[in-house]
Coordinates of C-alpha atoms and ligand atoms in Angstrom, one line a residue:
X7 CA -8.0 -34.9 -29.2
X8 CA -4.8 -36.7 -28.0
X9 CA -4.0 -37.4 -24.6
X10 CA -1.4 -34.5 -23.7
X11 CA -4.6 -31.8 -25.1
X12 CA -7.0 -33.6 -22.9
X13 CA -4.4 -33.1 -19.8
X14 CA -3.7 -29.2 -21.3
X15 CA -7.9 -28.5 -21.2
X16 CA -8.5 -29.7 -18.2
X17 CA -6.1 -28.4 -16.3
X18 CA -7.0 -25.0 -18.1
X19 CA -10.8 -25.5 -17.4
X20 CA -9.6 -26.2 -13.5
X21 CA -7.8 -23.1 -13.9
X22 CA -10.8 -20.9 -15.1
X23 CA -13.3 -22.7 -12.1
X24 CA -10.2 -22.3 -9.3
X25 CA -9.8 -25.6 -8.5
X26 CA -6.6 -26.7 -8.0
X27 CA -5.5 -29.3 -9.9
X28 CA -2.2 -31.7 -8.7
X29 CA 1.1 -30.8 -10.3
X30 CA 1.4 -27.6 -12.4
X31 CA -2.1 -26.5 -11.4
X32 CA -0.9 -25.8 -8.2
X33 CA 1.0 -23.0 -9.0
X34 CA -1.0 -21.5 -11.3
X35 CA -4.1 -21.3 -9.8
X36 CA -7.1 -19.0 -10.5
X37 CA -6.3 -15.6 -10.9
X38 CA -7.1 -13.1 -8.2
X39 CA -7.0 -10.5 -10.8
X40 CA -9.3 -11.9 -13.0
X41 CA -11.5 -12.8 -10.3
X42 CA -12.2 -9.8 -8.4
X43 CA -12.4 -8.1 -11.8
X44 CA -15.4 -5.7 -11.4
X45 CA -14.8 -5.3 -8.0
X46 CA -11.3 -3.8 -7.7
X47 CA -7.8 -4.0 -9.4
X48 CA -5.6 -6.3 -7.1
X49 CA -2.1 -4.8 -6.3
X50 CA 1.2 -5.5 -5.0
X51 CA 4.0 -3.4 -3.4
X52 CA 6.9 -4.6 -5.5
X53 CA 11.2 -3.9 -5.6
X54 CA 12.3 -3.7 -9.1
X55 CA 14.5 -6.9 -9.1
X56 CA 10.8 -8.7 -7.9
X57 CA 10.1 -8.0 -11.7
X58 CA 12.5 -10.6 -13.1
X59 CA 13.0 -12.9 -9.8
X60 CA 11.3 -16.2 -8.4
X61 CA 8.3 -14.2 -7.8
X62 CA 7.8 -13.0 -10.8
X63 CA 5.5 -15.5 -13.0
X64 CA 3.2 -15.2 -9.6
X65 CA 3.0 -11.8 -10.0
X66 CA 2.0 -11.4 -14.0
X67 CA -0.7 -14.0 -13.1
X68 CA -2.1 -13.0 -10.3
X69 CA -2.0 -9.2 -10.0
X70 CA -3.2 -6.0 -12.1
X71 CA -2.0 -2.8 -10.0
X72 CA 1.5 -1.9 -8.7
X73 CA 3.1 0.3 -6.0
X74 CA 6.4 0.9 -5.7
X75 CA 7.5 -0.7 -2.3
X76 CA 10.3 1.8 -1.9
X77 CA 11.8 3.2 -5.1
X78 CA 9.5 5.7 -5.4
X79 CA 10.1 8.1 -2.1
X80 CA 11.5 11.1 -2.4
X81 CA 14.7 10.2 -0.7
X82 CA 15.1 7.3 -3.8
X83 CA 14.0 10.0 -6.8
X84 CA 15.8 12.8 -5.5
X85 CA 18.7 12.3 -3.7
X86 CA 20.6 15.4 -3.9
X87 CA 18.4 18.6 -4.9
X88 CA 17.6 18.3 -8.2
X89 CA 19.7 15.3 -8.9
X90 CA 16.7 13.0 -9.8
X91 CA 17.2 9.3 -10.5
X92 CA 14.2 7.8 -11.9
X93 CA 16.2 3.9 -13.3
X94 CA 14.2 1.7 -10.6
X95 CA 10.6 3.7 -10.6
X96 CA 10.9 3.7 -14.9
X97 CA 11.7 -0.1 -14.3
X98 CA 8.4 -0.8 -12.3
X99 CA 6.0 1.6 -14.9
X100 CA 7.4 0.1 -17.8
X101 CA 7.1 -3.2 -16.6
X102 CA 3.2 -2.1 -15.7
X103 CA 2.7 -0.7 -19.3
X104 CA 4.0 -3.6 -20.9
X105 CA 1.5 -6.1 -19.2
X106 CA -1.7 -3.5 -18.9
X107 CA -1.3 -3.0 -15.3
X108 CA -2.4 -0.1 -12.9
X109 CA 0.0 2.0 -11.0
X110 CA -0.1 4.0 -7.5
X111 CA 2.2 6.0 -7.0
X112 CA 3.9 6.1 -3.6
X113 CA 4.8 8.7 -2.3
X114 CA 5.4 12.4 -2.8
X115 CA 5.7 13.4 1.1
X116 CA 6.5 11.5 4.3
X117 CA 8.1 12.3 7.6
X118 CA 10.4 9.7 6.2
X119 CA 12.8 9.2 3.0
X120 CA 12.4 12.7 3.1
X121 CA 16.2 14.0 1.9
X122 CA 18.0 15.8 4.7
X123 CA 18.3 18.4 1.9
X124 CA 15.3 19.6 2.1
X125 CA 16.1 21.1 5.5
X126 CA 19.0 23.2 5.0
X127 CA 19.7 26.3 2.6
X128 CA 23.0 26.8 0.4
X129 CA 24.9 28.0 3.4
X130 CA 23.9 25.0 5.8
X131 CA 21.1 27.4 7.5
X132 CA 17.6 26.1 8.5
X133 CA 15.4 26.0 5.2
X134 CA 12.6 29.0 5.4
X135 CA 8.8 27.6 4.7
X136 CA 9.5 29.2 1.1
X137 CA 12.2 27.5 0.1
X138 CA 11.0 24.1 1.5
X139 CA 7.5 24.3 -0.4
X140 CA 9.5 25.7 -3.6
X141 CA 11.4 22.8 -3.3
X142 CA 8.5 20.4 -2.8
X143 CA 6.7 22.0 -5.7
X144 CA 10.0 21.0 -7.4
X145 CA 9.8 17.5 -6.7
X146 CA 5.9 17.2 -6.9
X147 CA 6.0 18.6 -10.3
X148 CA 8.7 16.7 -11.5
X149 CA 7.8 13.4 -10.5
X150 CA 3.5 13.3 -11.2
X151 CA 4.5 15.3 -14.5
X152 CA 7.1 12.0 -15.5
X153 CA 4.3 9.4 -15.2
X154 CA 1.2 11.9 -16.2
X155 CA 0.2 9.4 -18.6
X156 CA 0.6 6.1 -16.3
X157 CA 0.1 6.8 -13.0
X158 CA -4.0 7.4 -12.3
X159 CA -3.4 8.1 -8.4
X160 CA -1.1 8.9 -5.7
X161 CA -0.4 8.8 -2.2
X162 CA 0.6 12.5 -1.7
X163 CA 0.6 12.4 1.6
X164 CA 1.7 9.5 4.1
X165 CA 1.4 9.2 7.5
X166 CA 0.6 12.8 8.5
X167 CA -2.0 12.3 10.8
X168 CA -1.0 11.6 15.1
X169 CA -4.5 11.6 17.6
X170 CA -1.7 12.5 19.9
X171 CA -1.1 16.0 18.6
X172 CA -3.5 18.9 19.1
X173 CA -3.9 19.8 16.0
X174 CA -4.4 15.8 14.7
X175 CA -1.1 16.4 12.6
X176 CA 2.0 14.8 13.4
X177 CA 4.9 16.4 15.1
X178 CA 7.4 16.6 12.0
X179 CA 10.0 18.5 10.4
X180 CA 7.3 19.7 7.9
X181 CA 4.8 20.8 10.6
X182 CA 7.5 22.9 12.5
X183 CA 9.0 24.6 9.4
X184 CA 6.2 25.2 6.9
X185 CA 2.7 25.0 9.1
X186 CA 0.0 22.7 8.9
X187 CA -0.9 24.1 5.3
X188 CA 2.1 22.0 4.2
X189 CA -0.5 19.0 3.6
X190 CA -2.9 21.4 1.3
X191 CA 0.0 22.7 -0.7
X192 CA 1.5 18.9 -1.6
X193 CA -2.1 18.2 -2.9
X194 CA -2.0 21.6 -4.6
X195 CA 1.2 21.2 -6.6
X196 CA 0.2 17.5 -7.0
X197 CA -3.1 18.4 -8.8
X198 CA -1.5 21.3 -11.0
X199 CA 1.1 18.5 -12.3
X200 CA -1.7 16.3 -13.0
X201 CA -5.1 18.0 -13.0
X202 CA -6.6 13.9 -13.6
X203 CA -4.8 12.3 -11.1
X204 CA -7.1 11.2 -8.0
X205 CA -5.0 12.4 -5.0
X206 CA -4.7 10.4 -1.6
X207 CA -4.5 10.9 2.1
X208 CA -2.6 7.3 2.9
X209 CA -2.4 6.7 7.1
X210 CA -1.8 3.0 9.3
X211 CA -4.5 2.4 12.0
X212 CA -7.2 4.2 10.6
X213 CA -9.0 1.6 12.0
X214 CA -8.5 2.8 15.4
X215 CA -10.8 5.2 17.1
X216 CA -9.1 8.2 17.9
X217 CA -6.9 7.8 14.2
X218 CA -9.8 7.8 12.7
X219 CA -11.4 11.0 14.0
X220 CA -8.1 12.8 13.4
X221 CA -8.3 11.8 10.2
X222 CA -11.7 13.3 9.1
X223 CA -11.1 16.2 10.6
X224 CA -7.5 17.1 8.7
X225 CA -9.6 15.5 5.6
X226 CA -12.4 17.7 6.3
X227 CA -10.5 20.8 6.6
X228 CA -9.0 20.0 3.6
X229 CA -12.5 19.8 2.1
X230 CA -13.4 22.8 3.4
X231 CA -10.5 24.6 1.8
X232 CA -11.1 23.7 -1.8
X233 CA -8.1 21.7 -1.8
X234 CA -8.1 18.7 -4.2
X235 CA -8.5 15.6 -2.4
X236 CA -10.2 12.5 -3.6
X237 CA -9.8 9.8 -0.9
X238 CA -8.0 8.1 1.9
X239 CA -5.6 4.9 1.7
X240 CA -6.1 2.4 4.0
X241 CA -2.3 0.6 4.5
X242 CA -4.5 -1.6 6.0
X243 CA -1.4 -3.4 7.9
X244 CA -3.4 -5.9 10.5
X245 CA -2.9 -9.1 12.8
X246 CA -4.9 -12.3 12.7
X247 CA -6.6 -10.5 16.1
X248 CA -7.4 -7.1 14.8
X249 CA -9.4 -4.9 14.4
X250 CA -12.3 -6.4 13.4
X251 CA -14.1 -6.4 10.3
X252 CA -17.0 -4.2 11.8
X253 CA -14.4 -1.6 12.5
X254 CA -13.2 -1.9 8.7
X255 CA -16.1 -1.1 7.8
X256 CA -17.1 1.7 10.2
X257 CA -14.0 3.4 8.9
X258 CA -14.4 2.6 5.4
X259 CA -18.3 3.8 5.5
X260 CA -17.3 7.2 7.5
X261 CA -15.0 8.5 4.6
X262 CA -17.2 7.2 1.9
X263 CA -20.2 9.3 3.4
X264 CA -17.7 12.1 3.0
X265 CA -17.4 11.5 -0.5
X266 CA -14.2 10.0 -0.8
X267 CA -13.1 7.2 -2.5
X268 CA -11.2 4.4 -0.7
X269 CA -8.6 2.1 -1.6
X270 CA -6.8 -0.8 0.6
X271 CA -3.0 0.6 0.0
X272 CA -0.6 -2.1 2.2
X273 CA -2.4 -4.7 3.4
X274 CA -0.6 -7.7 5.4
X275 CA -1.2 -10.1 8.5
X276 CA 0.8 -10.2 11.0
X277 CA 0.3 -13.7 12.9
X278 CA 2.1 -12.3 16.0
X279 CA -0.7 -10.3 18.1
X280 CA 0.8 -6.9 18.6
X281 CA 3.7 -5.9 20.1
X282 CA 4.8 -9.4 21.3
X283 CA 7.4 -11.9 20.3
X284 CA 5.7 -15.2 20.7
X285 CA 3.0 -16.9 18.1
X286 CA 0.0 -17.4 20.6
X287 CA -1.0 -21.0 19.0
X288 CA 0.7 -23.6 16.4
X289 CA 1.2 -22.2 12.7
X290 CA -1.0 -24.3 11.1
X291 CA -3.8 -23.1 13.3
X292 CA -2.9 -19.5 12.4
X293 CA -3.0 -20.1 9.0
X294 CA -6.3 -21.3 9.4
X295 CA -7.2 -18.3 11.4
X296 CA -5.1 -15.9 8.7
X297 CA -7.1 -17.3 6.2
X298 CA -10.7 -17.2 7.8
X299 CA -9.9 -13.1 8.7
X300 CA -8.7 -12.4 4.9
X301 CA -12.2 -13.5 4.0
X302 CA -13.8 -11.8 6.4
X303 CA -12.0 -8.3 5.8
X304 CA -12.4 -8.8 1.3
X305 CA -15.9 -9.7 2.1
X306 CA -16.1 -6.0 3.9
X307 CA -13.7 -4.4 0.6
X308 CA -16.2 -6.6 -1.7
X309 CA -19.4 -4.5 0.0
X310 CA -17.8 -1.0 -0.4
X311 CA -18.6 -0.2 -4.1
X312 CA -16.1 2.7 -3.8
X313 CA -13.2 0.7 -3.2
X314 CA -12.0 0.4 -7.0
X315 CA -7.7 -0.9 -5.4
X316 CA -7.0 -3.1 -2.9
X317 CA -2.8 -3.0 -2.9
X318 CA -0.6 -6.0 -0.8
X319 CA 2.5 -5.4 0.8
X320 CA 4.2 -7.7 -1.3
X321 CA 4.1 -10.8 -3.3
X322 CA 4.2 -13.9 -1.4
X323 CA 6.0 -14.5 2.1
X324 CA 9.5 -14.5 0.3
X325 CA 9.7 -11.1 1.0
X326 CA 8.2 -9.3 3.3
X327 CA 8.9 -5.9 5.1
X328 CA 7.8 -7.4 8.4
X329 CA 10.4 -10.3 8.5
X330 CA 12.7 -7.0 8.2
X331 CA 15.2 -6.9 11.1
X332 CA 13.9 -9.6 12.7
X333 CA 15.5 -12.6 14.7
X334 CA 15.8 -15.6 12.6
X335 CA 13.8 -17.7 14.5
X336 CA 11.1 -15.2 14.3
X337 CA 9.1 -15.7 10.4
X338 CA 6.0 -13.6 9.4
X339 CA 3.9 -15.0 6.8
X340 CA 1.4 -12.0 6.4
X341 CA 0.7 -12.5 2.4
X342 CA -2.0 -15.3 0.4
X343 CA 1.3 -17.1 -1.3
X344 CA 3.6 -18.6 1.1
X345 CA 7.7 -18.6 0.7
X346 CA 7.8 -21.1 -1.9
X347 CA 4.9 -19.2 -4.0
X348 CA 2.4 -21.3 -3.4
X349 CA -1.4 -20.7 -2.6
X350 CA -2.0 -20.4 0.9
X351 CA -5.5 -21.2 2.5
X352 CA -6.3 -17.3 2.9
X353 CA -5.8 -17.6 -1.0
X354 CA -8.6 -20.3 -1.5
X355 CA -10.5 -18.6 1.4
X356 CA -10.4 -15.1 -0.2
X357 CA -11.0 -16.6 -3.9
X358 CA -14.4 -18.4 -2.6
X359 CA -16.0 -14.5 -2.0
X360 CA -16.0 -14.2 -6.2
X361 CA -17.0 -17.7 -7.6
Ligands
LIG539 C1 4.7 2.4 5.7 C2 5.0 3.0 4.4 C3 5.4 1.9 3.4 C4 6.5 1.0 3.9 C5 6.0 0.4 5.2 C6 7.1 -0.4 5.8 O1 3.6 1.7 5.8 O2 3.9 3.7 3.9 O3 5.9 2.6 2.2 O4 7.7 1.7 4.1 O5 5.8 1.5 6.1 O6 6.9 -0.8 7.1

């Protein structure tokens, strides 16, 4: 064996244990994908032009499920009634197909991206309920019947649920014109488009309390009804201080005892505590902190047997929809690759769970 095959195996056989390795080794280490294989696909939230850019041999090596960070709401698909353009979600399935990966599909309803068209009728009147769910049948049937054959699940609804409303739904344009039933009939015309698709309830903070007694009870009624639901998404968007991993799992366990499946849709890490504009300590001790409560919250994903997805909201810290509108001096690095696509600690962390 000559020198230069020696170097090739051995980095390789670094590659397969997880250790890195100085030089090329460090950017291509151990595969989460592979490694949590058995457990759950891992996923990322991906823009089309994150196919082909600096982030992309990270992503073929690292992840097997993607979700559309934004080009597949409806406000992106269907512009102008019944003007659909499908260029940017093709991009991202085909991309998928070609390397064997998993899609979700994201989303079919939401208070947002929804198109102001929906709202009015031909004359610039207020839409009736009829002609918004005919037009949501519309759009749910054309979009699940275009990816029948590569998309396996789909957040059909987002964000619907508020513990500050009466009736646990949130105060929307869909509440006020159709009714509550607007959430069984998107599930409905979902499930007709696709009768194999598994169909999703996907909410933020369903970690919290009073979220997550809303949220059974809309998925219960929904149970009740007949109408086809098959689990709750998790966007699983947290901090280095919350919540804890026994409230993971005390949501996670409540909806599995239901029945449902659950998958980790969005997760992230903020290291800013909520609401506030200052880091609490230096960023190297976050880090450290990050990457001790990644482990802590995968080792809760790794004891659920029903999680079968767990979905980040992005890549690496390159891009991230939390650095969004923020002032320059203010960085998040909520992902397990850092700007420069490198392994972070919460990547070395997390990998330890699956030796
Ligand atoms: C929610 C949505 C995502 C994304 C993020 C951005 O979580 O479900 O699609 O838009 O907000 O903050």
């Amino acid at each position: 064996m000559s020198i230069g095959s020696l170097l090739r195996f051995a980095a390789l056989a670094a590659m397969v244990v997880g250790t890195p390795v100085a030089g090329s080794a460090e950017k291509t280490p151990a595969s989460l994908a592979q490694r949590f294989a058995g457990h759950f696909k891992i996923g990322a939230a991906v823009e089309p032009w994150q196919l082909t850019g600096s982030e992309a041999p990270l992503l073929a090596q690292q992840f097997n499920s993607l979700t559309a960070e934004n080009v597949m709401k409806p406000s992106r698909l269907q512009p102008n009634e019944g003007e659909f353009t499908f260029a940017k979600a093709d991009a991202i399935v085909a991309y998928a197909k070609a390397k064997g990966m998993a899609v979700r599909g994201h989303t079919l309803l939401w208070h947002q991206r929804t198109p102001d068209w929906f709202w009015k009728d031909a004359s610039g009147e207020p839409a009736t309920r009829e002609l918004v769910l005919a037009r949501l049948q519309s759009h749910i049937a054309t979009v699940v019947g275009r990816y029948k054959s590569t998309i396996g699940v789909w957040d059909v609804v987002n964000e619907v649920v508020d513990p500050s409303q009466p009736g646990c739904l949130r105060d929307n344009a869909w509440l006020r014109v159709v009714g509550p039933d607007y959430v069984d009939w998107a599930f409905r015309y979902a499930h007709d488009a696709d009768p194999k698709a598994k169909l999703f309830i996907n909410d933020f903070a369903t970690t919290r309390h009073d979220k997550r007694a809303c949220l059974v009870q809309v998925v219960q009624g929904l149970l009740d009804r007949g109408v086809p639901v098959h689990g709750v998404g998790h966007q699983m968007h947290v901090s280095v201080y919350e919540p804890t991993a026994q409230e993971v799992d005390e949501t996670l366990s409540t909806f599995a005892h239901m029945g449902l499946g659950n998958q980790i849709t969005e997760l992230d890490m903020s290291l800013y505590p909520r609401r506030a504009y200052l880091l609490d300590d230096t960023i190297a001790n976050l880090l450290e902190l990050q990457a001790q409560r990644y482990a802590e919250l995968m080792q809760v994903f790794l004891a659920h047997p029903e999680i079968d997805s767990v979905t980040f909201w992005g890549i690496s810290d390159d891009h991230t929809h939390l650095t969004q509108g923020l002032e320059w001096w203010r960085r998040e690095k909520p992902l397990l690759f850092d700007d420069e696509q490198e392994p972070k600690a919460a990547f070395w962390e997390v990998l330890k769970l699956v030796p």
